[in-house]
Short mmCIF file of C-alpha atoms and ligand atoms in Angstrom, two decimals:
data_model
loop_
_atom_site.label_atom_id
_atom_site.label_comp_id
_atom_site.label_asym_id
_atom_site.label_seq_id
_atom_site.Cartn_x
_atom_site.Cartn_y
_atom_site.Cartn_z
CA UNK M 749 124.97 94.03 110.29
CA UNK M 750 122.81 92.78 107.45
CA UNK M 751 119.25 94.07 107.80
CA UNK M 752 116.09 92.64 106.24
CA UNK M 753 112.50 93.87 106.55
CA UNK M 754 109.54 91.51 106.75
CA UNK M 755 106.04 92.77 106.05
CA UNK M 756 103.20 90.54 107.25
CA UNK M 757 100.37 90.64 104.72
CA UNK M 758 99.00 87.11 104.57
CA UNK M 759 96.10 87.40 107.03
CA UNK M 760 92.47 86.80 106.18
CA UNK M 761 91.26 90.19 107.40
CA UNK M 762 87.92 88.77 108.54
CA UNK M 763 86.99 91.88 110.54
CA UNK M 764 86.99 93.90 107.31
CA UNK M 765 84.06 91.94 105.86
CA UNK M 766 85.33 92.51 102.33
CA UNK M 767 85.94 90.24 99.36
CA UNK M 768 89.19 92.08 98.64
CA UNK M 769 92.49 91.60 100.44
CA UNK M 770 92.82 93.94 103.42
CA UNK M 771 96.24 95.28 102.46
CA UNK M 772 94.93 96.23 98.98
CA UNK M 773 92.24 98.51 100.37
CA UNK M 774 93.26 102.10 99.74
CA UNK M 775 93.91 105.07 101.94
CA UNK M 776 95.25 108.33 100.57
CA UNK M 777 94.60 106.85 97.12
CA UNK M 778 97.08 103.95 97.53
CA UNK M 779 96.82 100.41 98.87
CA UNK M 780 97.79 100.03 102.55
CA UNK M 781 100.64 97.73 101.59
CA UNK M 782 102.15 100.31 99.24
CA UNK M 783 102.44 102.81 102.07
CA UNK M 784 104.25 100.23 104.20
CA UNK M 785 106.57 99.21 101.35
CA UNK M 786 107.35 102.89 100.66
CA UNK M 787 108.43 103.42 104.28
CA UNK M 788 110.52 100.21 104.27
CA UNK M 789 112.16 101.15 100.97
CA UNK M 790 113.55 104.29 102.59
CA UNK M 791 115.59 102.03 104.87
CA UNK M 792 116.74 99.06 102.77
CA UNK M 793 116.87 98.26 99.03
CA UNK M 794 113.69 96.62 97.71
CA UNK M 795 115.36 93.19 97.40
CA UNK M 796 115.79 93.17 101.19
CA UNK M 797 112.04 93.67 101.73
CA UNK M 798 110.11 90.41 102.04
CA UNK M 799 106.33 90.51 101.93
CA UNK M 800 104.64 87.51 103.52
CA UNK M 801 101.56 86.65 101.47
CA UNK M 802 98.89 83.93 101.67
CA UNK M 803 95.22 84.93 101.51
CA UNK M 804 94.72 86.64 98.08
CA UNK M 805 98.45 86.15 97.44
CA UNK M 806 98.17 86.45 93.67
CA UNK M 807 96.29 89.76 93.73
CA UNK M 808 98.68 91.20 96.29
CA UNK M 809 101.78 90.14 94.38
CA UNK M 810 100.40 91.59 91.15
CA UNK M 811 99.57 94.88 92.86
CA UNK M 812 103.06 95.56 94.25
CA UNK M 813 105.42 93.50 92.09
CA UNK M 814 106.71 96.65 90.37
CA UNK M 815 108.29 97.80 93.65
CA UNK M 816 110.88 95.02 93.38
CA UNK M 817 110.14 93.44 96.79
CA UNK M 818 110.36 89.68 97.28
CA UNK M 819 107.53 87.43 98.43
CA UNK M 820 107.31 84.64 100.98
CA UNK M 821 104.39 82.24 100.92
CA UNK M 822 102.38 81.41 104.04
CA UNK M 823 100.07 78.74 102.62
CA UNK M 824 97.82 78.43 105.68
CA UNK M 825 97.33 81.48 107.85
CA UNK M 826 98.03 80.16 111.31
CA UNK M 827 98.89 83.44 112.98
CA UNK M 828 101.56 86.14 113.01
CA UNK M 829 104.09 83.81 114.67
CA UNK M 830 103.52 81.24 111.95
CA UNK M 831 103.91 83.93 109.28
CA UNK M 832 107.40 84.70 110.56
CA UNK M 833 108.21 80.97 110.80
CA UNK M 834 107.46 80.68 107.08
CA UNK M 835 110.20 83.21 106.30
CA UNK M 836 113.04 81.26 107.96
CA UNK M 837 114.71 80.09 104.73
CA UNK M 838 114.40 83.38 102.85
CA UNK M 839 115.86 85.41 105.72
CA UNK M 840 119.01 83.31 106.16
CA UNK M 841 121.24 86.09 104.87
CA UNK M 842 120.27 88.62 107.55
CA UNK M 843 121.47 89.28 111.10
CA UNK M 844 118.67 91.61 112.05
CA UNK M 845 115.01 91.61 111.02
CA UNK M 846 112.51 94.44 111.21
CA UNK M 847 108.92 93.14 111.21
CA UNK M 848 106.15 95.42 109.92
CA UNK M 849 102.41 94.86 109.54
CA UNK M 850 100.80 95.38 106.16
CA UNK M 851 97.80 96.95 107.90
CA UNK M 852 99.71 99.67 109.81
CA UNK M 853 100.13 102.20 106.99
CA UNK M 854 100.97 105.55 108.60
CA UNK M 855 104.30 104.43 110.04
CA UNK M 856 107.15 106.74 108.96
CA UNK M 857 110.67 105.62 108.06
CA UNK M 858 112.10 107.90 110.78
CA UNK M 859 110.20 105.98 113.42
CA UNK M 860 111.44 102.64 112.07
CA UNK M 861 115.01 103.96 112.18
CA UNK M 862 114.56 105.17 115.77
CA UNK M 863 113.27 101.69 116.66
CA UNK M 864 116.29 100.04 115.02
CA UNK M 865 118.74 102.38 116.76
CA UNK M 866 117.10 101.75 120.13
CA UNK M 867 117.32 97.98 119.50
CA UNK M 868 121.05 98.24 118.77
CA UNK M 869 121.74 100.56 121.70
CA UNK M 870 119.88 98.27 124.09
CA UNK M 871 121.58 95.19 122.60
CA UNK M 872 118.18 93.55 122.67
CA UNK M 873 116.97 90.27 121.19
CA UNK M 874 113.51 91.73 120.55
CA UNK M 875 112.40 95.37 120.50
CA UNK M 876 108.74 96.35 120.35
CA UNK M 877 107.31 99.62 119.06
CA UNK M 878 104.47 100.73 121.32
CA UNK M 879 102.22 103.73 121.90
CA UNK M 880 100.19 105.18 124.70
CA UNK M 881 96.57 104.83 123.56
CA UNK M 882 93.65 106.54 125.30
CA UNK M 883 91.44 103.81 123.86
CA UNK M 884 93.58 100.66 123.74
CA UNK M 885 90.71 98.23 123.14
CA UNK M 886 91.54 95.50 120.61
CA UNK M 887 95.30 95.87 120.77
CA UNK M 888 97.82 93.67 122.55
CA UNK M 889 99.04 95.35 125.77
CA UNK M 890 102.65 95.63 126.74
CA UNK M 891 103.56 94.60 130.25
CA UNK M 892 106.83 96.21 131.37
CA UNK M 893 109.01 94.61 133.99
CA UNK M 894 108.74 97.80 136.07
CA UNK M 895 106.78 100.93 135.15
CA UNK M 896 109.04 103.15 133.07
CA UNK M 897 111.72 100.45 132.58
CA UNK M 898 112.71 99.53 129.02
CA UNK M 899 112.42 95.78 129.71
CA UNK M 900 109.24 93.97 128.74
CA UNK M 901 107.85 90.88 130.41
CA UNK M 902 105.08 90.01 128.00
CA UNK M 903 102.55 91.15 125.42
CA UNK M 904 99.01 90.20 126.38
CA UNK M 905 96.37 90.02 123.66
CA UNK M 906 92.99 91.71 124.24
CA UNK M 907 91.17 88.42 124.71
CA UNK M 908 93.68 87.17 127.31
CA UNK M 909 93.55 90.30 129.49
CA UNK M 910 92.90 89.55 133.14
CA UNK M 911 90.63 92.01 135.03
CA UNK M 912 93.53 94.00 136.52
CA UNK M 913 95.07 94.53 133.07
CA UNK M 914 92.18 96.44 131.43
CA UNK M 915 93.80 99.70 132.55
CA UNK M 916 97.04 99.05 130.62
CA UNK M 917 97.22 101.69 127.92
CA UNK M 918 100.53 100.85 126.27
CA UNK M 919 99.62 99.06 123.07
CA UNK M 920 101.70 96.76 120.89
CA UNK M 921 101.96 98.26 117.37
CA UNK M 922 102.78 94.89 115.78
CA UNK M 923 106.13 96.35 114.70
CA UNK M 924 109.33 94.79 116.02
CA UNK M 925 113.05 94.33 115.57
CA UNK M 926 114.60 90.91 116.18
CA UNK M 927 118.08 89.49 116.35
CA UNK M 928 117.44 86.91 113.67
CA UNK M 929 119.33 83.98 115.12
CA UNK M 930 117.66 84.29 118.52
CA UNK M 931 114.26 84.60 116.87
CA UNK M 932 114.51 81.38 114.88
CA UNK M 933 116.22 79.46 117.67
CA UNK M 934 113.13 80.06 119.80
CA UNK M 935 110.20 80.43 117.38
CA UNK M 936 109.54 76.66 117.40
CA UNK M 937 108.51 77.00 121.02
CA UNK M 938 105.40 79.05 120.19
CA UNK M 939 102.17 77.24 121.07
CA UNK M 940 98.67 77.78 119.74
CA UNK M 941 97.19 77.80 123.25
CA UNK M 942 94.74 80.65 122.67
CA UNK M 943 91.09 80.97 121.64
CA UNK M 944 92.08 81.50 117.96
CA UNK M 945 94.34 78.42 117.96
CA UNK M 946 97.01 80.54 116.27
CA UNK M 947 100.73 81.01 116.76
CA UNK M 948 101.08 84.56 118.08
CA UNK M 949 104.28 86.43 117.32
CA UNK M 950 103.48 88.48 120.42
CA UNK M 951 104.17 85.41 122.58
CA UNK M 952 107.85 85.72 121.60
CA UNK M 953 108.12 88.54 124.17
CA UNK M 954 107.27 86.30 127.14
CA UNK M 955 109.21 83.41 125.64
CA UNK M 956 112.44 85.33 125.10
CA UNK M 957 112.19 87.33 128.33
CA UNK M 958 111.57 84.07 130.19
CA UNK M 959 114.72 82.59 128.64
CA UNK M 960 116.74 85.51 129.96
CA UNK M 961 116.97 87.34 126.61
CA UNK M 962 116.62 91.09 126.50
CA UNK M 963 113.18 92.25 125.33
CA UNK M 964 112.60 96.01 125.33
CA UNK M 965 109.99 98.48 124.11
CA UNK M 966 110.02 102.07 122.90
CA UNK M 967 107.06 104.39 122.49
CA UNK M 968 106.38 105.98 119.10
CA UNK M 969 106.27 109.79 119.07
CA UNK M 970 102.72 109.84 117.73
CA UNK M 971 99.93 107.37 118.32
CA UNK M 972 98.44 107.80 114.82
CA UNK M 973 101.55 106.36 113.20
CA UNK M 974 101.07 102.95 114.76
CA UNK M 975 97.31 102.59 114.38
CA UNK M 976 96.15 99.49 112.54
CA UNK M 977 93.29 99.18 110.07
CA UNK M 978 91.22 96.10 110.86
CA UNK M 979 87.81 97.47 109.87
CA UNK M 980 86.60 99.82 107.13
CA UNK M 981 85.82 102.45 109.78
CA UNK M 982 89.38 102.29 111.14
CA UNK M 983 90.69 102.51 107.61
CA UNK M 984 88.65 105.65 106.91
CA UNK M 985 90.02 107.21 110.12
CA UNK M 986 93.53 106.61 108.83
CA UNK M 987 92.56 107.91 105.38
CA UNK M 988 91.36 111.18 106.92
CA UNK M 989 94.51 111.37 109.04
CA UNK M 990 96.76 110.85 106.02
CA UNK M 991 94.94 113.37 103.82
CA UNK M 992 94.97 116.01 106.56
CA UNK M 993 98.72 115.49 106.89
CA UNK M 994 99.06 115.93 103.13
CA UNK M 995 96.92 119.10 103.19
CA UNK M 996 99.02 120.48 106.05
CA UNK M 997 102.23 119.79 104.09
CA UNK M 998 100.85 121.70 101.10
CA UNK M 999 99.65 124.60 103.25
CA UNK M 1000 103.10 124.79 104.82
CA UNK M 1001 104.46 125.15 101.28
CA UNK M 1002 102.23 128.14 100.49
CA UNK M 1003 99.06 126.54 99.13
CA UNK M 1004 95.76 127.98 100.38
CA UNK M 1005 93.22 125.28 101.16
CA UNK M 1006 89.85 126.48 102.41
CA UNK M 1007 88.11 124.03 104.76
CA UNK M 1008 90.87 121.42 104.35
CA UNK M 1009 88.78 118.82 106.16
CA UNK M 1010 86.45 118.72 103.12
CA UNK M 1011 89.21 118.37 100.52
CA UNK M 1012 90.45 114.97 99.29
CA UNK M 1013 94.10 114.98 98.23
CA UNK M 1014 95.93 111.76 97.35
CA UNK M 1015 99.42 111.06 98.63
CA UNK M 1016 101.15 111.56 95.26
CA UNK M 1017 99.65 114.99 94.43
CA UNK M 1018 101.80 118.12 93.97
CA UNK M 1019 100.52 121.70 94.17
CA UNK M 1020 102.46 124.93 93.54
CA UNK M 1021 102.75 128.04 95.66
CA UNK M 1022 99.85 130.52 95.97
CA UNK M 1023 97.37 128.16 94.40
CA UNK M 1024 93.93 128.35 96.01
CA UNK M 1025 91.87 125.22 96.55
CA UNK M 1026 88.25 125.64 97.52
CA UNK M 1027 86.11 123.34 99.69
CA UNK M 1028 85.11 119.87 98.46
CA UNK M 1029 87.76 119.65 95.76
CA UNK M 1030 89.36 116.26 95.01
CA UNK M 1031 92.92 116.03 93.69
CA UNK M 1032 93.61 112.39 92.89
CA UNK M 1033 96.30 110.07 91.56
CA UNK M 1034 99.39 111.75 90.13
CA UNK M 1035 97.76 115.16 89.72
CA UNK M 1036 100.16 118.11 89.50
CA UNK M 1037 98.82 121.65 89.89
CA UNK M 1038 101.07 124.63 89.11
CA UNK M 1039 101.45 127.91 90.99
CA UNK M 1040 98.83 130.68 91.25
CA UNK M 1041 96.03 128.40 90.09
CA UNK M 1042 92.47 128.34 91.37
CA UNK M 1043 90.64 125.06 91.77
CA UNK M 1044 87.08 125.91 92.71
CA UNK M 1045 84.58 123.85 94.68
CA UNK M 1046 83.42 120.36 93.66
CA UNK M 1047 86.00 119.91 90.92
CA UNK M 1048 87.63 116.49 90.67
CA UNK M 1049 91.07 116.19 89.07
CA UNK M 1050 92.62 112.78 88.50
CA UNK M 1051 96.08 112.34 86.97
CA UNK M 1052 95.78 115.88 85.64
CA UNK M 1053 98.71 118.21 84.98
CA UNK M 1054 97.98 121.92 85.28
CA UNK M 1055 100.44 124.69 84.41
CA UNK M 1056 100.58 127.97 86.34
CA UNK M 1057 97.64 130.39 86.61
CA UNK M 1058 95.07 127.85 85.44
CA UNK M 1059 91.54 128.47 86.70
CA UNK M 1060 89.26 125.48 87.13
CA UNK M 1061 85.81 126.78 87.95
CA UNK M 1062 83.20 124.87 89.95
CA UNK M 1063 82.21 121.25 89.34
CA UNK M 1064 84.65 120.22 86.63
CA UNK M 1065 85.97 116.71 86.03
CA UNK M 1066 89.47 116.52 84.55
CA UNK M 1067 91.12 113.14 83.99
CA UNK M 1068 94.53 112.17 82.64
CA UNK M 1069 94.98 115.41 80.69
CA UNK M 1070 97.29 118.38 80.47
CA UNK M 1071 96.11 121.97 80.87
CA UNK M 1072 98.64 124.67 79.98
CA UNK M 1073 99.21 127.93 81.82
CA UNK M 1074 96.49 130.54 81.99
CA UNK M 1075 93.75 128.25 80.66
CA UNK M 1076 90.21 128.59 81.98
CA UNK M 1077 88.11 125.49 82.51
CA UNK M 1078 84.44 125.25 83.43
CA UNK M 1079 82.22 125.59 85.28
CA UNK M 1080 80.77 122.11 84.63
CA UNK M 1081 83.35 121.04 82.07
CA UNK M 1082 84.38 117.42 81.49
CA UNK M 1083 87.91 116.97 80.22
CA UNK M 1084 88.29 113.25 79.57
CA UNK M 1085 91.57 111.34 79.19
CA UNK M 1086 94.08 112.29 76.53
CA UNK M 1087 93.39 116.02 76.22
CA UNK M 1088 95.89 118.81 75.94
CA UNK M 1089 94.35 122.23 76.48
CA UNK M 1090 96.72 124.97 75.32
CA UNK M 1091 97.87 128.15 76.98
CA UNK M 1092 95.07 130.61 77.72
CA UNK M 1093 92.44 128.40 76.08
CA UNK M 1094 88.89 128.31 77.40
CA UNK M 1095 86.80 125.18 77.84
CA UNK M 1096 83.49 126.47 79.16
CA UNK M 1097 80.22 125.28 80.63
CA UNK M 1098 78.92 121.87 79.65
CA UNK M 1099 81.78 121.29 77.26
CA UNK M 1100 83.10 117.75 76.99
CA UNK M 1101 86.46 116.97 75.44
CA UNK M 1102 88.13 113.61 74.81
CA UNK M 1103 91.51 112.87 73.19
CA UNK M 1104 91.52 116.42 71.95
CA UNK M 1105 94.20 119.03 71.56
CA UNK M 1106 93.08 122.65 71.81
CA UNK M 1107 95.60 125.27 70.66
CA UNK M 1108 96.73 128.43 72.39
CA UNK M 1109 93.95 130.94 73.09
CA UNK M 1110 91.20 128.89 71.44
CA UNK M 1111 87.72 128.82 72.92
CA UNK M 1112 84.88 126.36 73.19
CA UNK M 1113 82.76 128.26 75.66
CA UNK M 1114 79.40 126.51 75.74
CA UNK M 1115 77.64 123.17 75.29
CA UNK M 1116 80.09 121.46 72.97
CA UNK M 1117 81.57 118.00 72.37
CA UNK M 1118 85.10 117.76 71.00
CA UNK M 1119 86.25 114.14 70.65
CA UNK M 1120 89.32 112.88 68.74
CA UNK M 1121 89.86 116.43 67.57
CA UNK M 1122 92.72 118.76 66.92
CA UNK M 1123 91.93 122.43 67.23
CA UNK M 1124 94.51 125.05 66.22
CA UNK M 1125 95.33 128.34 67.94
CA UNK M 1126 93.03 131.36 68.13
CA UNK M 1127 90.00 129.37 67.01
CA UNK M 1128 86.46 129.91 68.23
CA UNK M 1129 84.16 126.91 68.49
CA UNK M 1130 80.58 128.14 68.80
CA UNK M 1131 77.98 126.98 71.28
CA UNK M 1132 76.56 123.53 70.64
CA UNK M 1133 79.22 122.38 68.20
CA UNK M 1134 79.61 118.63 68.00
CA UNK M 1135 82.35 116.54 66.46
CA UNK M 1136 80.59 113.43 65.15
CA UNK M 1137 83.61 111.21 65.76
CA UNK M 1138 81.91 107.81 65.87
CA UNK M 1139 80.22 106.10 62.92
CA UNK M 1140 78.99 103.20 65.00
CA UNK M 1141 82.08 101.13 64.22
CA UNK M 1142 85.17 103.35 64.21
CA UNK M 1143 86.33 106.65 65.69
CA UNK M 1144 87.49 109.38 63.30
CA UNK M 1145 89.46 112.58 63.67
CA UNK M 1146 88.35 116.17 63.20
CA UNK M 1147 91.05 118.70 62.42
CA UNK M 1148 90.26 122.39 62.84
CA UNK M 1149 92.99 124.84 61.84
CA UNK M 1150 94.17 128.11 63.40
CA UNK M 1151 91.85 131.17 63.61
CA UNK M 1152 88.80 129.20 62.47
CA UNK M 1153 85.29 130.34 63.37
CA UNK M 1154 82.82 127.50 63.82
CA UNK M 1155 79.29 128.89 64.00
CA UNK M 1156 76.95 127.67 66.72
CA UNK M 1157 75.21 124.34 66.53
CA UNK M 1158 77.40 122.84 63.86
CA UNK M 1159 77.94 119.13 63.41
CA UNK M 1160 81.40 118.24 62.09
CA UNK M 1161 81.16 114.74 60.65
CA UNK M 1162 84.59 113.11 60.98
CA UNK M 1163 86.93 112.44 59.32
CA UNK M 1164 86.84 116.07 58.29
CA UNK M 1165 89.20 119.01 58.12
CA UNK M 1166 88.52 122.72 58.40
CA UNK M 1167 91.31 124.81 56.95
CA UNK M 1168 93.04 127.74 58.60
CA UNK M 1169 91.03 130.95 58.81
CA UNK M 1170 87.81 129.34 57.51
CA UNK M 1171 84.26 130.10 58.65
CA UNK M 1172 81.50 127.58 59.22
CA UNK M 1173 78.00 128.98 59.12
CA UNK M 1174 75.83 128.36 62.18
CA UNK M 1175 73.78 125.20 62.09
CA UNK M 1176 75.93 123.54 59.43
CA UNK M 1177 76.44 119.83 59.02
CA UNK M 1178 79.98 119.64 57.66
CA UNK M 1179 80.72 116.42 55.80
CA UNK M 1180 83.40 117.65 53.38
CA UNK M 1181 86.73 119.33 54.08
CA UNK M 1182 86.59 123.14 54.17
CA UNK M 1183 89.47 124.91 52.40
CA UNK M 1184 91.46 127.57 54.24
CA UNK M 1185 89.80 131.00 54.40
CA UNK M 1186 86.53 129.68 52.87
CA UNK M 1187 83.00 129.97 54.23
CA UNK M 1188 81.15 126.68 54.47
CA UNK M 1189 77.40 126.63 54.89
CA UNK M 1190 75.91 123.18 55.16
CA UNK M 1191 72.23 123.67 55.89
CA UNK M 1192 68.91 123.94 54.02
CA UNK M 1193 68.11 127.39 52.70
CA UNK M 1194 65.55 129.38 54.66
CA UNK M 1195 62.15 129.86 53.03
CA UNK M 1196 59.89 132.75 54.10
CA UNK M 1197 56.16 132.45 53.21
CA UNK M 1198 54.65 135.95 53.36
CA UNK M 1199 51.33 136.26 55.24
CA UNK M 1200 51.23 132.52 56.02
CA UNK M 1201 50.70 133.01 59.77
CA UNK M 1202 48.12 135.71 59.34
CA UNK M 1203 46.08 133.56 56.95
CA UNK M 1204 46.18 130.65 59.34
CA UNK M 1205 44.85 132.75 62.19
CA UNK M 1206 42.04 134.00 59.96
CA UNK M 1207 41.03 130.42 59.01
CA UNK M 1208 40.87 129.45 62.68
CA UNK M 1209 38.65 132.43 63.47
CA UNK M 1210 36.27 131.46 60.64
CA UNK M 1211 35.79 127.93 62.01
CA UNK M 1212 34.51 129.16 65.41
CA UNK M 1213 30.75 128.58 66.02
CA UNK M 1214 28.68 131.71 65.48
CA UNK M 1215 31.23 133.22 63.14
CA UNK M 1216 29.77 135.45 60.49
CA UNK M 1217 32.74 135.06 58.19
C1 UD1 F 242 98.28 92.20 116.06
C2 UD1 F 242 98.98 91.83 117.37
C3 UD1 F 242 98.52 92.80 118.46
C4 UD1 F 242 98.81 94.22 118.03
C5 UD1 F 242 98.20 94.53 116.66
C6 UD1 F 242 98.69 95.88 116.19
C7 UD1 F 242 99.27 89.40 117.25
C8 UD1 F 242 98.82 88.08 117.76
N1 UD1 F 242 98.63 90.48 117.73
O1 UD1 F 242 96.91 92.00 116.26
O2 UD1 F 242 99.19 92.53 119.66
O3 UD1 F 242 98.32 95.12 119.00
O4 UD1 F 242 98.59 93.55 115.70
O5 UD1 F 242 98.10 96.26 114.99
O6 UD1 F 242 100.21 89.45 116.48
N2 UD1 F 242 99.09 88.05 109.27
C9 UD1 F 242 99.78 87.14 108.50
N3 UD1 F 242 99.56 85.82 108.70
C10 UD1 F 242 98.70 85.35 109.65
C11 UD1 F 242 98.00 86.30 110.44
C12 UD1 F 242 98.24 87.64 110.23
O7 UD1 F 242 100.58 87.51 107.64
O8 UD1 F 242 98.56 84.15 109.77
C13 UD1 F 242 99.31 89.50 109.02
C14 UD1 F 242 98.04 90.24 108.68
O9 UD1 F 242 97.81 90.24 107.28
C15 UD1 F 242 98.31 91.64 109.21
C16 UD1 F 242 99.29 91.39 110.36
O10 UD1 F 242 99.80 90.10 110.19
O11 UD1 F 242 98.91 92.46 108.25
C17 UD1 F 242 98.62 91.50 111.73
O12 UD1 F 242 97.55 90.56 111.80
P1 UD1 F 242 96.14 90.94 112.43
O13 UD1 F 242 95.27 89.75 112.36
O14 UD1 F 242 95.64 92.19 111.87
O15 UD1 F 242 96.58 91.14 113.96
P2 UD1 F 242 95.84 92.03 115.06
O16 UD1 F 242 94.65 91.32 115.55
O17 UD1 F 242 95.66 93.40 114.56
CA1 CA F 243 95.79 94.34 112.54
#
């Protein structure tokens, strides 16, 4: 039994009111279509997944090409039935077809497999995945031959419901299995006799059942899995659903998440045991957090890799960087892409780093900018230190050795190097390399003028009207 999976993703998505393709809108930090492809790829190799594209085809193909799926073109979007018609040639090699919707992203592979198994057991021509929905408005409704029987008579779209049908709560998920030959032998009989003037794939149920073919339906275990995203609001409901599921998975694996409903965790994020995540944290992209870490409120981590026992205090932004074990970040630190903060290092309040490596145990505790810099181990970078890495045209590197002491409010004008064990006097502007173990002072000498202030006060006194001086 050769099995292919079709994913319908060509529609115009008019209800979304967006310039972007519906299936490229993101939930859980990934485009809808990627979630659907990921589920399908657990069942068949990527080459047996065919994505039907039309509206915004180029953007959609570019966004998922790396998954190895194939594409089928539906030039004009004349309905879900027409979409499947367009795939006739490309599906010639298959006996059985699973049809998924690009806008039903929470569907799990297990549910698809249960649907397939039910289809085979029932020896059906068409099998429909359904769900019991307390609020079925907008969905196609499934009309069973008899209540509780597996056989289906028809799927009736919302707009075609007759008054007696409003109470039907079994919704069509838009997910089906077909015996391929039967599908294409009959698909030409679809008619666009509906208000949209489209060919509805749903009409295949009535068509096949009417021709004496076996059409059956099975309910999904959970309603949420089969919900579609036709509007931004529906999409955000699914986003919340998916992130809560992700938070629950992490909590089940020993991660403490306070107020999980306020936390935003993308689908690809990993977090180690006994790590504590405070309210309003965002863990995005491919972020990996080790064990026994603390990520405090309002911090946003994107594509960050944290070792064990890292503490990220409140309101930090960390992007595309690596933080080694035991490091302490923040509060209010900004670690920009390309940083590697070493073991036990401290990046403190209002410190910004970019493309910078900070060695083991080094500290930049306050109000500092380190860009394109390399800082050794055991070094202390004083408050207000700035690497002047940009000359208006090019970026230059600052190298600071091990056990260096950079006094507060120093400007290090790159390219410049500060040797191991050296000292930089506070307030220095360092334009030349500092040899190892030297003291560099790059500032004007202080001048004290004795009695200057006292004399000035006396002059002022003398100028007052009525002064006898
Ligand atoms: C469809 C079903 C409805 C079901 C619901 C479940 C039909 C007629 N109705 O309605 O019974 O309850 O899904 O979510 O099928 N598409 C194409 N080409 C087209 C039109 C659509 O590829 O010409 C794609 C869309 O991109 C989308 C999917 O098919 O991914 C479903 O289309 P959509 O317009 O969202 O159908 P619904 O109105 O949700
Ligand atoms: Ca839909």
